[in-house]
CSV table of C-alpha atoms and ligand atoms in Angstrom, one decimal:
chain,number,residue,atom,x,y,z
A,1,UNK,CA,-0.3,0.0,0.1
A,2,UNK,CA,1.1,3.6,-0.8
A,3,UNK,CA,0.6,5.9,2.4
A,4,UNK,CA,0.5,9.8,2.2
A,5,UNK,CA,1.8,11.3,5.2
A,6,UNK,CA,0.9,15.1,5.8
A,7,UNK,CA,2.0,17.8,7.9
A,8,UNK,CA,-0.5,21.2,7.2
A,9,UNK,CA,1.1,24.1,8.9
A,10,UNK,CA,-0.4,27.5,9.2
A,11,UNK,CA,1.4,28.6,6.2
A,12,UNK,CA,3.2,25.2,5.4
A,13,UNK,CA,2.3,21.7,4.3
A,14,UNK,CA,5.2,18.5,4.6
A,15,UNK,CA,4.4,15.6,2.8
A,16,UNK,CA,6.4,12.1,2.3
A,17,UNK,CA,4.9,9.6,-0.2
A,18,UNK,CA,5.7,5.7,1.4
A,19,UNK,CA,5.8,2.2,0.1
A,20,UNK,CA,4.9,0.6,2.5
A,21,UNK,CA,5.7,-2.8,1.0
A,22,UNK,CA,9.1,-1.9,2.1
A,23,UNK,CA,8.6,1.1,3.8
A,24,UNK,CA,10.8,3.0,1.6
A,25,UNK,CA,10.0,6.7,0.8
A,26,UNK,CA,9.3,7.4,-2.9
A,27,UNK,CA,9.1,11.2,-2.7
A,28,UNK,CA,9.0,13.9,0.2
A,29,UNK,CA,9.2,17.8,0.1
A,30,UNK,CA,7.3,21.1,1.3
A,31,UNK,CA,5.0,23.7,0.1
A,32,UNK,CA,6.3,26.8,2.0
A,33,UNK,CA,4.7,30.3,2.3
A,34,UNK,CA,1.1,29.3,1.7
A,35,UNK,CA,-1.3,32.8,1.1
A,36,UNK,CA,1.1,34.5,-1.1
A,37,UNK,CA,1.7,34.8,-4.6
A,38,UNK,CA,5.5,33.3,-4.4
A,39,UNK,CA,4.9,30.2,-2.9
A,40,UNK,CA,7.4,27.7,-2.6
A,41,UNK,CA,7.0,23.8,-3.9
A,42,UNK,CA,10.1,21.7,-3.4
A,43,UNK,CA,9.3,18.2,-4.6
A,44,UNK,CA,12.1,15.7,-3.5
A,45,UNK,CA,11.8,12.6,-5.6
A,46,UNK,CA,14.0,9.3,-3.8
A,47,UNK,CA,17.2,9.1,-6.1
A,48,UNK,CA,16.5,12.1,-8.7
A,49,UNK,CA,16.7,15.8,-8.5
A,50,UNK,CA,14.6,17.9,-6.5
A,51,UNK,CA,12.5,20.3,-8.2
A,52,UNK,CA,11.3,23.6,-7.0
A,53,UNK,CA,8.3,25.1,-8.4
A,54,UNK,CA,7.3,29.1,-6.9
A,55,UNK,CA,4.0,30.7,-7.9
A,56,UNK,CA,0.8,31.5,-6.1
A,57,UNK,CA,-0.7,29.1,-3.7
A,58,UNK,CA,-3.4,30.8,-1.6
A,59,UNK,CA,-4.4,27.8,0.2
A,60,UNK,CA,-4.4,24.0,1.8
A,61,UNK,CA,-6.5,22.5,-1.0
A,62,UNK,CA,-4.6,24.3,-3.5
A,63,UNK,CA,-0.8,23.2,-2.1
A,64,UNK,CA,-2.0,19.5,-1.6
A,65,UNK,CA,-3.4,19.4,-5.3
A,66,UNK,CA,-0.3,21.0,-6.7
A,67,UNK,CA,2.0,18.1,-4.7
A,68,UNK,CA,-0.7,15.4,-6.1
A,69,UNK,CA,0.3,17.2,-9.5
A,70,UNK,CA,3.8,16.6,-9.0
A,71,UNK,CA,3.6,13.1,-7.6
A,72,UNK,CA,1.7,11.9,-10.5
A,73,UNK,CA,3.8,14.1,-13.3
A,74,UNK,CA,5.7,12.3,-16.1
A,75,UNK,CA,9.1,13.6,-15.3
A,76,UNK,CA,8.9,14.3,-11.8
A,77,UNK,CA,6.2,11.8,-10.7
A,78,UNK,CA,6.9,8.6,-8.4
A,79,UNK,CA,3.3,7.7,-8.8
A,80,UNK,CA,0.9,7.1,-12.7
A,81,UNK,CA,-2.1,8.0,-10.7
A,82,UNK,CA,-3.3,9.4,-7.4
A,83,UNK,CA,-5.6,7.1,-7.4
A,84,UNK,CA,-2.6,4.9,-6.1
A,85,UNK,CA,-2.6,6.3,-3.1
A,86,UNK,CA,-4.0,3.7,-0.2
A,87,UNK,CA,-4.0,6.2,3.0
A,88,UNK,CA,-3.4,9.1,4.1
A,89,UNK,CA,-1.9,9.8,7.4
A,90,UNK,CA,-2.2,13.2,8.8
A,91,UNK,CA,0.1,14.6,12.0
A,92,UNK,CA,-2.1,16.1,14.2
A,93,UNK,CA,-1.1,18.4,16.9
A,94,UNK,CA,-3.2,18.0,20.0
A,95,UNK,CA,-5.7,15.3,20.7
A,96,UNK,CA,-6.7,16.5,23.7
A,97,UNK,CA,-8.0,13.9,26.4
A,98,UNK,CA,-10.2,12.1,24.2
A,99,UNK,CA,-7.6,10.6,21.4
A,100,UNK,CA,-5.0,8.2,23.4
A,101,UNK,CA,-4.3,6.8,19.7
A,102,UNK,CA,-4.0,7.0,16.1
A,103,UNK,CA,-7.6,7.2,14.6
A,104,UNK,CA,-9.4,6.6,11.4
A,105,UNK,CA,-10.8,10.3,10.6
A,106,UNK,CA,-15.1,10.1,10.8
A,107,UNK,CA,-17.1,12.6,11.3
A,108,UNK,CA,-17.2,12.1,14.8
A,109,UNK,CA,-13.3,12.8,15.1
A,110,UNK,CA,-13.3,16.0,13.1
A,111,UNK,CA,-16.2,17.0,15.4
A,112,UNK,CA,-13.6,16.4,18.8
A,113,UNK,CA,-11.1,18.1,16.6
A,114,UNK,CA,-12.5,21.4,16.1
A,115,UNK,CA,-13.3,20.8,19.9
A,116,UNK,CA,-10.0,20.7,21.0
A,117,UNK,CA,-8.8,23.9,18.6
A,118,UNK,CA,-9.3,25.7,21.9
A,119,UNK,CA,-6.2,24.0,23.1
A,120,UNK,CA,-4.4,24.7,20.0
A,121,UNK,CA,-5.2,27.1,18.6
A,122,UNK,CA,-2.2,27.5,16.1
A,123,UNK,CA,-2.1,23.9,15.2
A,124,UNK,CA,-5.2,22.3,15.2
A,125,UNK,CA,-7.3,24.4,12.6
A,126,UNK,CA,-4.1,24.0,9.6
A,127,UNK,CA,-4.4,20.1,10.6
A,128,UNK,CA,-8.4,20.6,9.9
A,129,UNK,CA,-7.6,22.5,6.8
A,130,UNK,CA,-5.1,19.9,5.9
A,131,UNK,CA,-8.0,16.9,6.0
A,132,UNK,CA,-10.8,18.8,4.5
A,133,UNK,CA,-8.6,19.2,1.5
A,134,UNK,CA,-6.6,15.7,1.3
A,135,UNK,CA,-11.1,14.9,1.4
A,136,UNK,CA,-11.5,16.6,-0.8
A,137,UNK,CA,-9.0,15.7,-3.2
A,138,UNK,CA,-9.3,12.4,-2.5
A,139,UNK,CA,-12.8,11.2,-1.8
A,140,UNK,CA,-13.2,7.9,-0.5
A,141,UNK,CA,-9.3,7.6,0.2
A,142,UNK,CA,-9.6,6.7,3.9
A,143,UNK,CA,-7.8,9.2,6.2
A,144,UNK,CA,-6.0,8.7,9.8
A,145,UNK,CA,-4.8,10.9,12.4
A,146,UNK,CA,-1.7,10.3,14.7
A,147,UNK,CA,-1.5,12.9,17.7
A,148,UNK,CA,1.4,14.5,19.2
A,149,UNK,CA,-0.3,13.8,22.5
A,150,UNK,CA,-1.3,10.6,22.4
A,151,UNK,CA,1.7,8.6,23.4
A,152,UNK,CA,1.9,10.7,26.5
A,153,UNK,CA,-2.2,10.1,27.7
A,154,UNK,CA,-0.1,6.9,30.1
A,155,UNK,CA,1.2,9.6,32.1
A,156,UNK,CA,-0.3,9.3,35.4
A,157,UNK,CA,-2.4,12.0,37.5
A,158,UNK,CA,0.4,12.9,39.4
A,159,UNK,CA,2.1,13.5,36.6
A,160,UNK,CA,-0.6,15.6,34.1
A,161,UNK,CA,-2.3,17.7,37.3
A,162,UNK,CA,-1.1,21.3,37.8
A,163,UNK,CA,-0.9,22.4,41.2
A,164,UNK,CA,-3.4,25.0,40.2
A,165,UNK,CA,-7.7,25.2,41.3
A,166,UNK,CA,-9.1,22.1,40.0
A,167,UNK,CA,-11.6,23.7,38.8
A,168,UNK,CA,-9.3,25.1,36.3
A,169,UNK,CA,-8.7,21.2,34.9
A,170,UNK,CA,-12.4,20.3,35.3
A,171,UNK,CA,-13.8,23.7,33.7
A,172,UNK,CA,-10.9,24.3,31.0
A,173,UNK,CA,-9.1,21.2,30.6
A,174,UNK,CA,-5.8,22.6,32.4
A,175,UNK,CA,-3.2,20.0,32.9
A,176,UNK,CA,-0.4,18.9,31.1
A,177,UNK,CA,-0.8,16.9,27.5
A,178,UNK,CA,3.1,16.8,26.4
A,179,UNK,CA,3.9,16.8,22.5
A,180,UNK,CA,6.5,15.3,20.5
A,181,UNK,CA,4.8,11.9,21.2
A,182,UNK,CA,5.1,10.3,17.9
A,183,UNK,CA,9.3,11.1,18.0
A,184,UNK,CA,9.4,9.4,21.6
A,185,UNK,CA,7.6,6.5,20.5
A,186,UNK,CA,9.4,5.8,17.7
A,187,UNK,CA,13.1,6.6,18.9
A,188,UNK,CA,11.9,4.1,21.9
A,189,UNK,CA,10.6,1.5,19.5
A,190,UNK,CA,14.5,1.9,18.1
A,191,UNK,CA,16.3,1.3,21.3
A,192,UNK,CA,14.5,-1.8,22.2
A,193,UNK,CA,15.4,-2.9,18.7
A,194,UNK,CA,19.0,-1.8,19.1
A,195,UNK,CA,20.0,-3.0,22.4
A,196,UNK,CA,17.5,-6.7,21.9
A,197,UNK,CA,16.2,-6.4,24.5
A,198,UNK,CA,11.7,-5.7,25.4
A,199,UNK,CA,10.5,-2.3,25.8
A,200,UNK,CA,8.4,-3.7,28.4
A,201,UNK,CA,11.5,-4.0,30.8
A,202,UNK,CA,13.4,-0.7,29.8
A,203,UNK,CA,13.9,2.7,31.9
A,204,UNK,CA,14.3,5.6,29.2
A,205,UNK,CA,14.9,8.8,28.5
A,206,UNK,CA,14.4,10.4,25.5
A,207,UNK,CA,15.7,13.7,25.2
A,208,UNK,CA,14.0,15.4,21.6
A,209,UNK,CA,16.3,18.5,21.0
A,210,UNK,CA,15.0,20.1,18.0
A,211,UNK,CA,14.0,23.6,17.5
A,212,UNK,CA,11.2,22.5,19.8
A,213,UNK,CA,12.7,20.3,22.5
A,214,UNK,CA,11.3,17.8,25.2
A,215,UNK,CA,12.0,15.0,26.8
A,216,UNK,CA,10.1,12.4,28.1
A,217,UNK,CA,10.6,9.0,30.7
A,218,UNK,CA,9.0,6.1,29.2
A,219,UNK,CA,8.8,3.3,31.8
A,220,UNK,CA,8.3,0.2,30.0
A,221,UNK,CA,7.2,1.3,26.8
A,222,UNK,CA,4.6,4.1,28.1
A,223,UNK,CA,5.2,7.7,28.5
A,224,UNK,CA,5.1,8.3,32.1
A,225,UNK,CA,6.0,12.0,32.2
A,226,UNK,CA,7.5,14.8,29.9
A,227,UNK,CA,8.4,18.5,29.6
A,228,UNK,CA,6.3,19.7,28.0
A,229,UNK,CA,2.8,20.6,29.3
A,230,UNK,CA,-0.4,22.6,28.4
A,231,UNK,CA,1.2,23.8,25.8
A,232,UNK,CA,4.7,23.0,24.0
A,233,UNK,CA,6.2,25.9,25.7
A,234,UNK,CA,6.7,23.9,29.0
A,235,UNK,CA,10.0,22.1,29.8
A,236,UNK,CA,13.7,22.5,28.4
A,237,UNK,CA,15.0,25.6,27.1
A,238,UNK,CA,14.7,25.6,23.2
A,239,UNK,CA,15.3,27.6,20.0
A,240,UNK,CA,13.0,30.5,20.4
A,241,UNK,CA,10.9,29.4,23.6
A,242,UNK,CA,11.5,30.2,27.2
A,243,UNK,CA,10.7,26.8,28.8
A,244,UNK,CA,10.2,26.5,32.3
A,245,UNK,CA,9.7,30.1,33.8
A,246,UNK,CA,9.0,31.3,37.6
A,247,UNK,CA,5.1,32.5,36.0
A,248,UNK,CA,6.0,35.0,38.7
A,249,UNK,CA,8.1,36.6,36.5
A,250,UNK,CA,5.5,36.6,33.1
A,251,UNK,CA,3.3,38.5,35.7
A,252,UNK,CA,6.0,40.9,36.6
A,253,UNK,CA,7.3,42.1,33.1
A,254,UNK,CA,3.8,41.9,32.2
A,255,UNK,CA,3.2,44.4,34.3
A,256,UNK,CA,6.4,46.3,34.3
A,257,UNK,CA,6.4,46.7,30.2
A,258,UNK,CA,3.1,47.2,29.9
A,259,UNK,CA,2.5,44.0,27.4
A,260,UNK,CA,-0.2,42.4,26.3
A,261,UNK,CA,-1.2,38.9,25.8
A,262,UNK,CA,-0.2,38.7,22.2
A,263,UNK,CA,3.3,40.5,23.3
A,264,UNK,CA,4.1,38.6,26.0
A,265,UNK,CA,2.9,35.4,24.1
A,266,UNK,CA,5.8,36.5,21.3
A,267,UNK,CA,8.1,37.3,24.0
A,268,UNK,CA,8.2,33.7,25.6
A,269,UNK,CA,7.7,31.4,21.9
A,270,UNK,CA,9.6,33.7,19.5
A,271,UNK,CA,12.0,35.7,21.2
A,272,UNK,CA,13.1,33.7,24.3
A,273,UNK,CA,15.1,30.0,24.3
A,274,UNK,CA,18.3,30.0,22.8
A,275,UNK,CA,18.1,33.6,20.7
A,276,UNK,CA,16.8,35.5,23.7
A,277,UNK,CA,19.2,35.0,26.1
A,278,UNK,CA,22.6,34.7,23.3
A,279,UNK,CA,21.0,37.4,21.1
A,280,UNK,CA,22.6,35.5,18.4
A,281,UNK,CA,20.3,32.5,16.6
A,282,UNK,CA,18.1,30.2,17.7
A,283,UNK,CA,20.3,27.9,15.6
A,284,UNK,CA,22.7,25.5,17.3
A,285,UNK,CA,25.5,25.7,14.6
A,286,UNK,CA,25.6,29.3,15.5
A,287,UNK,CA,25.4,29.2,19.2
A,288,UNK,CA,28.3,26.9,18.7
A,289,UNK,CA,30.5,28.8,16.5
A,290,UNK,CA,30.1,31.8,18.7
A,291,UNK,CA,31.3,30.1,21.7
A,292,UNK,CA,34.5,28.8,19.6
A,293,UNK,CA,35.0,32.7,19.4
A,294,UNK,CA,34.5,33.4,22.8
A,295,UNK,CA,31.1,35.1,23.0
A,296,UNK,CA,30.1,34.9,26.8
A,297,UNK,CA,26.1,35.5,25.9
A,298,UNK,CA,26.6,32.4,23.3
A,299,UNK,CA,28.4,30.2,25.8
A,300,UNK,CA,25.6,32.0,28.6
A,301,UNK,CA,23.1,30.0,26.5
A,302,UNK,CA,24.8,26.7,25.5
A,303,UNK,CA,25.5,26.7,29.4
A,304,UNK,CA,21.6,27.0,30.0
A,305,UNK,CA,20.2,24.6,27.5
A,306,UNK,CA,22.9,22.2,29.0
A,307,UNK,CA,22.2,22.4,32.4
A,308,UNK,CA,18.6,22.3,32.0
A,309,UNK,CA,18.5,18.8,30.0
A,310,UNK,CA,20.4,17.5,33.0
A,311,UNK,CA,18.2,18.8,35.5
A,312,UNK,CA,15.2,17.2,33.6
A,313,UNK,CA,17.5,13.4,33.0
A,314,UNK,CA,18.1,14.0,37.1
A,315,UNK,CA,14.0,14.3,37.9
A,316,UNK,CA,12.9,11.6,34.9
A,317,UNK,CA,16.2,9.0,36.4
A,318,UNK,CA,13.7,9.9,40.0
A,319,UNK,CA,10.8,9.3,38.8
A,320,UNK,CA,11.4,6.2,37.3
A,321,UNK,CA,13.6,5.3,40.0
A,322,UNK,CA,16.3,4.8,37.6
A,323,UNK,CA,17.6,4.8,34.2
A,324,UNK,CA,18.4,2.0,31.3
A,325,UNK,CA,18.8,4.2,28.3
A,326,UNK,CA,19.5,7.8,27.4
A,327,UNK,CA,18.8,8.7,24.0
A,328,UNK,CA,19.6,11.9,22.0
A,329,UNK,CA,17.0,12.6,18.9
A,330,UNK,CA,16.0,15.3,16.7
A,331,UNK,CA,18.4,18.5,14.6
A,332,UNK,CA,20.5,19.2,17.8
A,333,UNK,CA,20.7,15.5,20.0
A,334,UNK,CA,21.2,14.1,16.7
A,335,UNK,CA,24.0,16.4,15.0
A,336,UNK,CA,25.8,18.2,18.3
A,337,UNK,CA,28.7,16.0,19.8
A,338,UNK,CA,29.5,18.7,22.3
A,339,UNK,CA,26.1,19.2,23.5
A,340,UNK,CA,26.1,15.3,24.2
A,341,UNK,CA,29.4,15.1,25.5
A,342,UNK,CA,28.7,17.8,28.4
A,343,UNK,CA,25.3,16.3,29.2
A,344,UNK,CA,26.7,13.1,29.5
A,345,UNK,CA,29.8,14.6,31.8
A,346,UNK,CA,27.6,15.8,34.3
A,347,UNK,CA,25.7,13.0,35.2
A,348,UNK,CA,27.9,10.4,35.4
A,349,UNK,CA,26.3,10.1,39.2
A,350,UNK,CA,24.3,8.0,37.6
A,351,UNK,CA,26.8,5.6,36.0
A,352,UNK,CA,26.5,7.4,32.5
A,353,UNK,CA,29.9,7.0,30.4
A,354,UNK,CA,30.5,8.0,27.0
A,355,UNK,CA,32.9,6.9,24.5
A,356,UNK,CA,34.3,10.5,22.9
A,357,UNK,CA,35.2,9.0,20.0
A,358,UNK,CA,31.7,6.8,19.5
A,359,UNK,CA,30.3,10.3,20.5
A,360,UNK,CA,31.6,11.8,16.9
A,361,UNK,CA,28.9,11.0,14.8
A,362,UNK,CA,25.9,13.1,13.5
A,363,UNK,CA,22.8,12.4,12.3
A,364,UNK,CA,23.1,8.7,12.5
A,365,UNK,CA,22.1,5.2,14.8
A,366,UNK,CA,24.6,5.0,17.1
A,367,UNK,CA,25.7,3.7,20.7
A,368,UNK,CA,28.1,5.9,21.9
A,369,UNK,CA,28.2,5.0,25.0
A,370,UNK,CA,31.6,3.3,26.7
A,371,UNK,CA,31.8,-0.2,27.5
A,372,UNK,CA,31.8,0.1,30.9
A,373,UNK,CA,29.0,2.3,31.4
A,374,UNK,CA,25.8,1.7,33.7
A,375,UNK,CA,23.6,3.1,30.9
A,376,UNK,CA,22.8,3.0,27.6
A,377,UNK,CA,23.4,6.4,25.7
A,378,UNK,CA,21.8,6.1,21.8
A,379,UNK,CA,21.9,8.8,19.2
A,380,UNK,CA,18.6,7.7,16.9
A,381,UNK,CA,17.7,9.9,14.0
A,382,UNK,CA,13.7,10.7,14.6
A,383,UNK,CA,11.3,9.2,11.9
A,384,UNK,CA,7.9,10.9,12.6
A,385,UNK,CA,6.9,10.1,9.3
A,386,UNK,CA,7.0,6.5,9.3
A,387,UNK,CA,5.1,6.3,12.6
A,388,UNK,CA,2.3,8.1,10.6
A,389,UNK,CA,2.9,6.1,7.8
A,390,UNK,CA,3.0,3.0,9.8
A,391,UNK,CA,-0.4,3.5,12.4
A,392,UNK,CA,-1.8,4.4,8.8
A,393,UNK,CA,-1.0,1.6,7.3
A,394,UNK,CA,-2.4,-0.6,10.2
A,395,UNK,CA,-5.3,1.2,11.3
A,396,UNK,CA,-6.6,1.3,7.3
A,397,UNK,CA,-5.6,-2.5,7.0
A,398,UNK,CA,-7.0,-4.1,10.4
A,399,UNK,CA,-10.9,-2.0,8.9
A,400,UNK,CA,-10.3,-3.7,5.4
A,401,UNK,CA,-10.0,-6.7,7.3
A,402,UNK,CA,-12.9,-6.0,9.7
A,403,UNK,CA,-15.4,-5.6,6.4
A,404,UNK,CA,-13.8,-8.4,4.5
A,405,UNK,CA,-15.1,-10.3,7.9
A,406,UNK,CA,-18.5,-9.0,8.0
A,407,UNK,CA,-18.9,-9.2,4.5
A,408,UNK,CA,-18.2,-13.0,4.3
A,409,UNK,CA,-20.5,-13.5,7.5
A,410,UNK,CA,-23.4,-11.4,6.0
A,411,UNK,CA,-22.6,-14.0,2.5
B,1,ADP,P1,12.6,21.2,14.0
B,1,ADP,O1,12.2,20.9,15.6
B,1,ADP,O2,12.1,22.5,13.3
B,1,ADP,O3,11.7,19.7,13.3
B,1,ADP,P2,15.2,20.1,14.0
B,1,ADP,O4,15.0,19.1,14.3
B,1,ADP,O5,15.5,20.1,12.4
B,1,ADP,O6,14.4,21.3,14.0
B,1,ADP,O7,16.4,21.0,15.0
B,1,ADP,C1,16.7,22.1,14.0
B,1,ADP,C2,18.0,22.3,15.1
B,1,ADP,O8,19.1,21.6,14.6
B,1,ADP,C3,18.3,23.7,15.2
B,1,ADP,O9,18.6,24.2,16.1
B,1,ADP,C4,20.0,22.9,14.5
B,1,ADP,O10,20.6,24.8,15.2
B,1,ADP,C5,19.9,22.0,15.1
B,1,ADP,N1,21.4,21.5,14.7
B,1,ADP,C6,21.4,20.9,13.1
B,1,ADP,N2,22.7,20.7,12.8
B,1,ADP,C7,23.6,21.0,13.7
B,1,ADP,C8,24.8,20.9,13.9
B,1,ADP,N3,25.5,19.8,12.9
B,1,ADP,N4,25.6,21.0,15.1
B,1,ADP,C9,24.4,21.5,15.8
B,1,ADP,N5,23.5,22.2,15.4
B,1,ADP,C10,22.9,21.6,14.7
């Protein structure tokens, strides 16, 4: 079966087409600047030159329609006809408390997703627009929603409740949800395969360090805590997001600087984190370059970033009463030996030892622990799209099997 994976943002659509017979990527790409006259479609057919098209793309339906055109293009395409696509898998950011796993998209599911809009006002509307566009362009093709939050639905109440008036949870569902669940689930599964040990036996701490960053405590294959909370702003310091700060700081600054809600939101989400502290960049490569030139604010930014990861690792080792595996993933986790080295140096009390030669790796799966390390330390490139494609395939196939069984029973 060919599965088309879509990740629709407010002005972008990322896609991958999988051949699930061998889990290979046939093509992937990105439409950026949707809503403008100079939107950019970059299409990468596997093993061939990428193609770039620039022109007006005013909405998501047009964007996905252009993607389907290029996927079936005589020269750049990888399939003859759209009808070869057996199913569509959508990344959906927020499933609220309603969704604890991936689901086939039905009218009821769409209604429940609309009910979650309040919880993710920036993310869920474009996800819903993408679903509507795909339904319009590929009528009858089953569609599946895979949620960023679902993997963390196993968190116990002590991990997801905030110590604020309980009525806020009852009235507005104010609680911790967690994000990046698809990534944490994938890398934990890979860790179990790499180490040849069942997930059920492992206590894993996975560090997803991209532009957004979160860390998860995964015990016996289940997320029992994670650093992002009600929104993806809580937890680790990130490229442009603050992560944990004293809530009192926000109230104080809003008062002193006379900030509106919108301005305070921008301060914490766009102007904080690596870029806020360094004044240089949200890109870890530029922070590391700044450190190499002796820039003290770049050093501060790196130190705070690293220290906070280390504190969370300590906390999650306590949450699980131990740790067997630490995983580094996403842009920074996969590509920064320096960050991994600094984090691991500071947690040697847990029995963590890495091998400097093995740690000299970028963007590849590797066990970077030293022989004598009590904790395995792994680099695992994440693959959220593959998880979405697998879930989609599984749900659609089991639905097919159920329908077949029902038809047989009727016959
Ligand atoms: P997103 O969360 O948008 O998917 P990524 O997972 O691609 O982001 O991660 C982006 C981050 O990865 C950026 O901060 C970038 O600096 C960092 N990164 C990429 N390559 C390197 C590298 N070689 N060294 C350090 N950081 C890197």
